[in-house]
Amino acid sequence: MKANNGYKIRKDRELKGFTQDYMSGKLEMSQHAYSKIEINEIKLDRGRIE
């Protein structure tokens, strides 16, 4: 089974000890929107990743 981008983002965040609230603040987005990235409800294109 291939891991999806949201799963990879979540695991990386957890390994660094960051919360979703911290990450969403750094990215200037709501925690709810950030959560949707981790569960793949929002798809990430190259522009958003950069």
XYZ file of C-alpha atoms in Angstrom:
50
model
C 0.000 0.000 0.000
C 1.334 3.405 -0.987
C 1.277 6.053 1.741
C -0.561 9.213 0.728
C 0.773 12.751 1.068
C -1.463 13.601 4.021
C -0.200 10.584 5.939
C 3.412 11.549 5.246
C 2.786 15.138 6.327
C 1.127 13.969 9.541
C 3.915 11.518 10.417
C 6.573 14.154 9.764
C 4.696 16.667 11.941
C 4.332 14.141 14.749
C 8.001 13.126 14.594
C 8.955 16.778 15.059
C 6.545 17.149 17.979
C 4.442 19.838 16.299
C 0.700 20.211 16.788
C -1.780 20.881 14.018
C -2.437 24.238 15.655
C 1.262 25.143 15.484
C 1.568 24.085 11.839
C -1.601 25.863 10.776
C -0.353 29.055 12.430
C 2.981 28.854 10.592
C 1.137 28.278 7.315
C -1.368 31.065 8.035
C -4.391 28.828 7.681
C -7.050 27.500 10.030
C -6.415 24.354 12.022
C -9.521 22.881 10.404
C -8.110 23.436 6.893
C -4.747 21.979 7.930
C -6.518 18.928 9.342
C -8.190 18.389 5.959
C -4.757 18.267 4.306
C -3.667 15.473 6.655
C -6.777 13.423 5.919
C -6.575 14.132 2.170
C -9.806 16.103 1.902
C -7.740 18.916 0.390
C -5.411 17.903 -2.401
C -1.989 19.484 -2.536
C -0.612 20.626 -5.850
C 2.978 21.728 -6.434
C 2.125 25.399 -5.840
C 0.531 24.745 -2.454
C 3.400 22.545 -1.325
C 5.961 25.247 -2.159
